[in-house]
Short mmCIF file of C-alpha atoms and ligand atoms in Angstrom, two decimals:
data_model
loop_
_atom_site.label_atom_id
_atom_site.label_comp_id
_atom_site.label_asym_id
_atom_site.label_seq_id
_atom_site.Cartn_x
_atom_site.Cartn_y
_atom_site.Cartn_z
CA MET I 267 1.57 -11.53 32.12
CA ALA I 268 0.57 -14.46 29.91
CA ALA I 269 2.06 -14.44 26.46
CA ALA I 270 -0.37 -13.82 23.61
CA ASP I 271 -1.63 -16.98 21.95
CA PRO I 272 0.59 -17.86 19.03
CA SER I 273 -1.20 -17.55 15.72
CA PRO I 274 -2.28 -20.88 14.23
CA PRO I 275 -0.18 -22.04 11.30
CA ILE I 276 -1.44 -21.06 7.89
CA GLN I 277 -1.72 -23.45 4.97
CA VAL I 278 -2.16 -22.17 1.44
CA ARG I 279 -3.79 -24.55 -1.03
CA LYS I 280 -5.71 -24.53 -4.30
CA ALA I 281 -9.37 -23.66 -3.88
CA LYS I 282 -12.01 -26.39 -4.25
CA PRO I 283 -15.68 -26.17 -5.23
CA GLN I 284 -16.57 -26.79 -1.56
CA ASP I 285 -14.93 -23.46 -0.64
CA LEU I 286 -17.72 -21.57 -2.42
CA ALA I 287 -19.74 -20.65 0.68
CA VAL I 288 -16.74 -19.22 2.55
CA VAL I 289 -15.48 -17.33 -0.48
CA VAL I 290 -18.94 -15.81 -1.04
CA ALA I 291 -19.12 -14.82 2.62
CA LEU I 292 -15.63 -13.30 2.65
CA ASP I 293 -16.40 -11.28 -0.45
CA ALA I 294 -19.80 -10.19 0.87
CA ALA I 295 -18.15 -9.00 4.08
CA VAL I 296 -16.14 -6.52 1.99
CA THR I 297 -18.53 -5.67 -0.84
CA GLY I 298 -21.84 -6.06 0.99
CA VAL I 299 -23.25 -8.23 -1.82
CA LYS I 300 -23.54 -12.03 -1.99
CA LYS I 301 -22.59 -13.26 -5.44
CA PRO I 302 -22.71 -17.07 -5.40
CA ASP I 303 -23.10 -17.43 -9.18
CA TYR I 304 -20.17 -15.16 -9.87
CA TRP I 305 -17.90 -16.99 -7.44
CA ARG I 306 -19.05 -20.42 -8.65
CA ASP I 307 -17.93 -19.41 -12.14
CA ARG I 308 -14.66 -18.03 -10.84
CA LEU I 309 -13.95 -21.23 -8.92
CA ARG I 310 -14.70 -23.28 -12.02
CA GLN I 311 -12.49 -21.11 -14.22
CA PHE I 312 -9.65 -20.41 -11.82
CA ALA I 313 -9.42 -23.44 -9.57
CA GLY I 314 -9.51 -25.97 -12.39
CA ARG I 315 -6.80 -27.41 -14.57
CA ASP I 316 -5.87 -24.27 -16.48
CA PRO I 317 -2.22 -23.78 -15.45
CA GLU I 318 -2.41 -20.07 -16.20
CA ARG I 319 -5.20 -19.38 -13.71
CA LEU I 320 -5.01 -19.64 -9.96
CA PHE I 321 -7.45 -19.52 -7.09
CA LEU I 322 -5.75 -20.11 -3.75
CA VAL I 323 -7.16 -20.14 -0.25
CA ALA I 324 -5.45 -19.81 3.14
CA GLU I 325 -6.53 -22.12 5.92
CA ALA I 326 -5.99 -21.77 9.65
CA GLU I 327 -7.07 -24.69 11.83
CA GLY I 328 -9.09 -26.14 8.97
CA GLN I 329 -10.98 -22.87 8.38
CA VAL I 330 -10.62 -20.87 5.20
CA VAL I 331 -9.59 -17.36 6.28
CA GLY I 332 -8.63 -15.79 2.96
CA PHE I 333 -8.29 -16.17 -0.76
CA ILE I 334 -6.46 -14.76 -3.75
CA LEU I 335 -7.04 -15.21 -7.44
CA GLY I 336 -5.06 -14.32 -10.48
CA GLU I 337 -3.86 -15.41 -13.86
CA ILE I 338 -1.04 -15.11 -16.30
CA ARG I 339 -1.99 -12.50 -18.82
CA ALA I 340 -0.71 -11.83 -22.26
CA TRP I 341 -0.55 -8.07 -22.54
CA GLU I 342 -2.11 -6.36 -25.46
CA PHE I 343 0.41 -3.57 -25.49
CA GLY I 344 3.36 -5.50 -26.79
CA SER I 345 4.82 -6.26 -23.38
CA PRO I 346 5.58 -9.84 -22.30
CA PRO I 347 2.99 -11.79 -20.28
CA SER I 348 2.83 -11.10 -16.56
CA GLY I 349 1.05 -12.35 -13.48
CA TRP I 350 -2.17 -10.52 -12.72
CA ILE I 351 -3.98 -10.47 -9.36
CA PHE I 352 -7.74 -9.98 -9.54
CA ALA I 353 -8.67 -10.04 -5.91
CA ILE I 354 -7.36 -10.72 -2.45
CA ASN I 355 -9.42 -11.00 0.67
CA VAL I 356 -8.63 -11.95 4.25
CA ALA I 357 -11.31 -12.43 6.93
CA LYS I 358 -11.54 -9.45 9.27
CA GLY I 359 -10.64 -11.54 12.32
CA ALA I 360 -7.54 -12.97 10.64
CA ARG I 361 -5.99 -9.77 9.32
CA LEU I 362 -2.63 -8.26 10.20
CA ASP I 363 -1.24 -11.67 10.90
CA GLY I 364 0.59 -12.38 7.69
CA VAL I 365 -2.21 -14.27 5.89
CA GLY I 366 -2.38 -11.77 3.03
CA THR I 367 1.39 -11.92 2.68
CA ARG I 368 1.33 -15.73 2.53
CA LEU I 369 -1.34 -15.66 -0.19
CA PHE I 370 0.56 -13.04 -2.18
CA GLU I 371 3.83 -14.94 -1.90
CA ALA I 372 2.15 -18.21 -2.87
CA ILE I 373 0.58 -16.80 -6.02
CA CYS I 374 3.85 -15.07 -6.93
CA ALA I 375 5.71 -18.38 -6.54
CA HIS I 376 3.27 -19.94 -9.04
CA PHE I 377 3.81 -17.04 -11.43
CA THR I 378 7.56 -17.34 -11.15
CA ALA I 379 7.40 -21.10 -11.71
CA ALA I 380 5.32 -20.44 -14.83
CA GLY I 381 8.12 -18.26 -16.17
CA VAL I 382 6.79 -14.72 -15.89
CA ASP I 383 8.99 -12.06 -14.32
CA ARG I 384 6.46 -9.67 -12.83
CA VAL I 385 3.10 -9.37 -11.19
CA ARG I 386 0.52 -6.62 -11.64
CA THR I 387 -2.77 -5.58 -10.22
CA MET I 388 -5.23 -2.70 -10.24
CA ILE I 389 -6.39 -0.98 -7.08
CA ALA I 390 -9.03 1.62 -6.35
CA LYS I 391 -7.28 4.90 -5.54
CA ASP I 392 -9.60 5.42 -2.61
CA ASP I 393 -8.81 2.06 -1.03
CA PRO I 394 -5.77 2.81 1.14
CA LEU I 395 -5.87 -0.53 2.94
CA VAL I 396 -5.42 -2.66 -0.17
CA MET I 397 -2.98 -0.14 -1.62
CA ARG I 398 -0.86 -0.19 1.55
CA PHE I 399 -0.89 -3.95 1.53
CA PHE I 400 0.35 -4.25 -2.06
CA ARG I 401 2.92 -1.51 -1.50
CA SER I 402 4.19 -3.38 1.54
CA GLN I 403 4.78 -6.33 -0.75
CA GLY I 404 7.09 -4.20 -2.87
CA MET I 405 4.66 -3.31 -5.65
CA VAL I 406 5.19 0.08 -7.31
CA ALA I 407 3.51 2.00 -10.12
CA GLY I 408 3.86 0.20 -13.42
CA PRO I 409 4.20 1.48 -16.97
CA PHE I 410 0.46 1.78 -17.68
CA ILE I 411 -2.14 4.30 -16.62
CA GLU I 412 -5.76 3.30 -16.67
CA LEU I 413 -8.03 5.69 -18.58
CA GLU I 414 -11.78 5.76 -18.88
CA LYS I 415 -14.60 7.75 -20.43
CA VAL I 416 -18.23 8.02 -19.46
CA LEU I 417 -20.21 7.01 -22.55
CA PRO I 418 -23.17 9.06 -23.68
CA MET V 65 7.29 16.80 -7.60
CA LYS V 66 9.05 19.26 -5.37
CA LEU V 67 8.61 19.34 -1.62
CA GLN V 68 9.56 22.27 0.56
CA THR V 69 12.87 21.90 2.38
CA ALA V 70 11.22 21.59 5.79
CA THR V 71 8.98 18.80 4.49
CA ARG V 72 11.87 16.92 3.00
CA LEU V 73 13.91 17.30 6.20
CA ALA V 74 10.97 16.01 8.21
CA LEU V 75 10.74 12.95 5.97
CA TYR V 76 14.48 12.34 6.24
CA ALA V 77 14.32 12.73 10.01
CA VAL V 78 11.42 10.30 10.54
CA MET V 79 13.09 7.85 8.18
CA ALA V 80 16.40 8.03 10.00
CA LEU V 81 14.80 7.80 13.44
CA SER V 82 12.35 5.04 12.57
CA ARG V 83 15.11 2.97 11.03
CA GLU V 84 16.84 2.79 14.41
CA PRO V 85 13.97 3.18 16.88
CA GLU V 86 16.08 2.26 19.92
CA ARG V 87 18.58 4.99 19.26
CA GLN V 88 18.54 8.66 20.19
CA PHE V 89 19.68 11.19 17.65
CA SER V 90 20.90 14.65 18.56
CA THR V 91 19.79 17.58 16.50
CA ALA V 92 23.44 18.27 15.69
CA GLU V 93 23.97 14.77 14.33
CA LEU V 94 20.90 14.95 12.10
CA ALA V 95 21.76 18.47 10.95
CA GLU V 96 25.19 17.32 9.92
CA ARG V 97 23.88 14.25 8.14
CA PHE V 98 21.42 16.27 6.05
CA ASP V 99 23.63 19.29 5.69
CA VAL V 100 21.31 21.91 7.22
CA SER V 101 21.45 24.25 10.18
CA GLU V 102 20.58 22.91 13.63
CA HIS V 103 18.12 25.73 13.96
CA HIS V 104 16.20 24.66 10.86
CA LEU V 105 16.17 21.05 11.93
CA ALA V 106 15.12 21.84 15.51
CA LYS V 107 12.05 23.59 14.18
CA VAL V 108 11.14 20.58 12.06
CA LEU V 109 11.65 18.22 15.00
CA ARG V 110 9.38 20.34 17.18
CA THR V 111 6.57 19.96 14.67
CA LEU V 112 7.19 16.21 14.49
CA GLY V 113 7.18 16.12 18.30
CA ARG V 114 3.82 17.88 18.51
CA ALA V 115 2.44 15.28 16.09
CA GLU V 116 3.82 12.57 18.41
CA LEU V 117 5.98 11.05 15.72
CA VAL V 118 9.17 11.72 17.66
CA GLU V 119 9.88 12.41 21.31
CA ALA V 120 12.57 14.39 23.01
CA VAL V 121 14.70 12.41 25.41
CA ARG V 122 15.91 14.55 28.30
CA GLY V 123 19.16 14.43 30.18
CA ALA V 124 22.74 13.89 29.21
CA GLY V 125 23.07 12.40 25.77
CA GLY V 126 19.47 13.42 25.16
CA GLY V 127 18.09 13.83 21.72
CA PHE V 128 15.18 12.57 19.71
CA ARG V 129 13.71 9.15 19.33
CA PHE V 130 11.00 7.79 17.04
CA SER V 131 7.80 7.31 19.00
CA ALA V 132 5.18 6.12 16.50
CA ASN V 133 4.53 2.90 14.59
CA PRO V 134 6.54 2.89 11.34
CA LYS V 135 4.09 0.36 9.86
CA ARG V 136 1.26 2.83 10.23
CA VAL V 137 2.80 6.24 9.47
CA THR V 138 2.46 7.17 5.81
CA LEU V 139 4.44 9.72 3.84
CA LEU V 140 1.27 11.73 3.32
CA GLU V 141 0.75 12.08 7.08
CA VAL V 142 4.23 13.51 7.55
CA ILE V 143 3.97 15.80 4.53
CA ALA V 144 0.59 17.12 5.65
CA LEU V 145 2.18 18.46 8.84
CA PHE V 146 4.20 20.90 6.76
CA GLU V 147 2.38 21.67 3.55
CA ASP V 148 -0.74 20.91 1.64
CA ILE V 149 0.54 19.46 -1.60
CA THR V 150 -2.81 18.58 -3.04
CA SER V 151 -5.21 21.36 -2.29
CA PRO V 152 -7.06 22.88 -5.22
CA PRO V 153 -6.54 26.61 -5.74
CA GLY V 154 -9.02 28.69 -3.77
CA PRO V 155 -11.93 30.36 -5.56
CA LYS V 156 -10.16 33.73 -5.28
CA GLU V 157 -7.08 32.66 -7.27
CA PRO V 158 -7.03 34.59 -10.53
CA GLY V 159 -8.58 32.82 -13.47
CA VAL V 160 -9.81 29.67 -11.73
CA ARG V 161 -13.41 30.26 -12.69
CA THR V 162 -12.71 30.75 -16.37
CA HIS V 163 -12.98 28.07 -19.07
CA GLU V 164 -9.18 27.84 -19.09
CA GLY V 165 -8.92 27.71 -15.32
CA LYS V 166 -11.46 24.92 -15.07
CA ALA V 167 -9.87 22.86 -17.83
CA LEU V 168 -6.42 23.12 -16.30
CA GLY V 169 -7.84 22.57 -12.81
CA ALA V 170 -9.33 19.22 -13.88
CA VAL V 171 -5.96 17.96 -15.10
CA LEU V 172 -4.14 19.15 -11.98
CA ALA V 173 -6.80 17.55 -9.78
CA GLU V 174 -6.23 14.23 -11.59
CA ILE V 175 -2.53 14.41 -10.79
CA ASP V 176 -3.18 15.41 -7.17
CA ASP V 177 -5.47 12.44 -6.78
CA VAL V 178 -2.74 10.03 -7.80
CA ALA V 179 -0.15 11.81 -5.67
CA ARG V 180 -2.40 11.64 -2.62
CA ALA V 181 -3.18 7.95 -3.14
CA THR V 182 0.48 7.12 -3.67
CA LEU V 183 1.86 9.05 -0.72
CA GLY V 184 -0.98 7.81 1.49
CA SER V 185 -0.18 4.19 0.69
CA ILE V 186 3.52 4.19 1.48
CA THR V 187 4.40 3.69 5.13
CA LEU V 188 7.83 4.29 6.63
CA ALA V 189 8.24 0.52 7.02
CA THR V 190 7.46 0.00 3.33
CA LEU V 191 9.92 2.72 2.40
CA HIS V 192 12.70 1.12 4.44
CA ARG V 193 11.97 -2.23 2.88
CA SER V 194 12.02 -0.81 -0.64
CA ALA V 195 15.43 0.76 -0.02
CA THR V 196 16.73 -2.63 1.13
CA ARG V 197 15.27 -4.38 -1.92
CA ARG V 198 17.02 -2.09 -4.35
C1 COA X 705 -5.50 -6.11 2.28
C2 COA X 705 -5.60 -7.44 3.05
C3 COA X 705 -5.67 -8.56 2.04
C4 COA X 705 -4.34 -7.60 3.92
O1 COA X 705 -4.39 -8.89 4.52
P1 COA X 705 -3.59 -9.22 5.88
O2 COA X 705 -3.64 -10.68 6.09
O3 COA X 705 -4.09 -8.33 6.96
O4 COA X 705 -2.13 -8.76 5.44
P2 COA X 705 -0.76 -9.02 6.23
O5 COA X 705 -1.02 -9.32 7.67
O6 COA X 705 0.02 -10.04 5.46
O7 COA X 705 -0.09 -7.60 6.11
C5 COA X 705 1.01 -7.34 5.30
C6 COA X 705 1.31 -5.86 5.32
O8 COA X 705 0.27 -5.10 4.71
C7 COA X 705 0.19 -3.82 5.31
N1 COA X 705 -1.12 -3.66 5.95
C8 COA X 705 -2.08 -4.60 6.08
N2 COA X 705 -3.14 -4.10 6.75
C9 COA X 705 -2.84 -2.82 7.04
C10 COA X 705 -3.53 -1.78 7.74
N3 COA X 705 -4.75 -1.97 8.28
N4 COA X 705 -2.93 -0.58 7.84
C11 COA X 705 -1.69 -0.38 7.33
N5 COA X 705 -0.98 -1.33 6.69
C12 COA X 705 -1.55 -2.53 6.54
C13 COA X 705 1.24 -3.79 6.41
O9 COA X 705 2.42 -3.23 5.86
C14 COA X 705 1.44 -5.25 6.69
O10 COA X 705 2.72 -5.52 7.18
P3 COA X 705 2.91 -5.65 8.78
O11 COA X 705 2.06 -6.76 9.24
O12 COA X 705 4.36 -5.90 8.88
O13 COA X 705 2.44 -4.35 9.35
C15 COA X 705 -6.84 -7.45 3.98
O14 COA X 705 -6.79 -6.32 4.80
C16 COA X 705 -8.15 -7.45 3.25
O15 COA X 705 -8.63 -8.49 2.82
N6 COA X 705 -8.75 -6.26 3.08
C17 COA X 705 -9.97 -6.12 2.30
C18 COA X 705 -9.63 -6.51 0.89
C19 COA X 705 -10.58 -6.05 -0.13
O16 COA X 705 -11.21 -5.03 -0.02
N7 COA X 705 -10.63 -6.89 -1.17
C20 COA X 705 -11.44 -6.63 -2.28
C21 COA X 705 -10.70 -5.88 -3.36
S1 COA X 705 -9.28 -6.76 -3.98
#
């Protein structure tokens, strides 16, 4: 039996304005909505010179197959700043091959280099896939609980 | 949170077996490790076998072996074989339809929701890794 094709090597790099179309498509594949204006703003804010904000993409054979974005956040509740992940997304055809892990590790390395000692995120309770992924990276419940109220 | 003994034993058993998937474990060995009767453990292993999480290996030196994918089996799946930790009280439970019952029910449902999401997001592989990290 022939061995399975080895996966192409993954490169993680900072996002560029030219990545907009792929990012919009990757997001739309998950959310069902194309939001070019939103992602253009995010690329401008997170892939620019601000050292506290990060927008990284993963490339396989020259194709962008995933992205992650986050920032270093000062916490309002008297705790020291920490890394915060806003979103992670890997193309359906490239999943379960370590791309998400590479993106997570890359953003964490930036956070560590910037001097923060932990990373946080918020996940929908009814999204087991994303929750399993972050758990597999060693994330556990943190000291905060999110509360909300429906306004009249 | 308190789990029934059978549930906890089942979790211990799948953890032990999935940690060394090549190896066979006898009921006696597992019973000794977790300090319970072989009879109790055998019952638990039968349930796990029916769910295809473990398989009995026949013959001399036979025992049980893990037979599922530890990266895909969550704690919630194992727990659900033995008890329903997050079911709301049935409509016939005393008091549930009262103002008090509804108010308390909403809080308990909130907690159940988090418990379900948490247990459903932790796979055996993740659990093994977290024990190594500590
Ligand atoms: C979550 C996501 C980023 C994971 O990316 P990925 O490249 O597949 O992740 P990896 O291959 O690095 O997987 C790492 C670990 O995550 C867990 N995991 C990932 N997908 C899983 C699945 N389908 N079932 C169970 N566990 C899974 C596993 O533990 C896996 O480790 P393993 O490969 O050793 O089994 C990807 O599935 C995705 O983009 N999903 C949609 C994201 C989304 O909805 N984003 C918008 C909100 S932020």
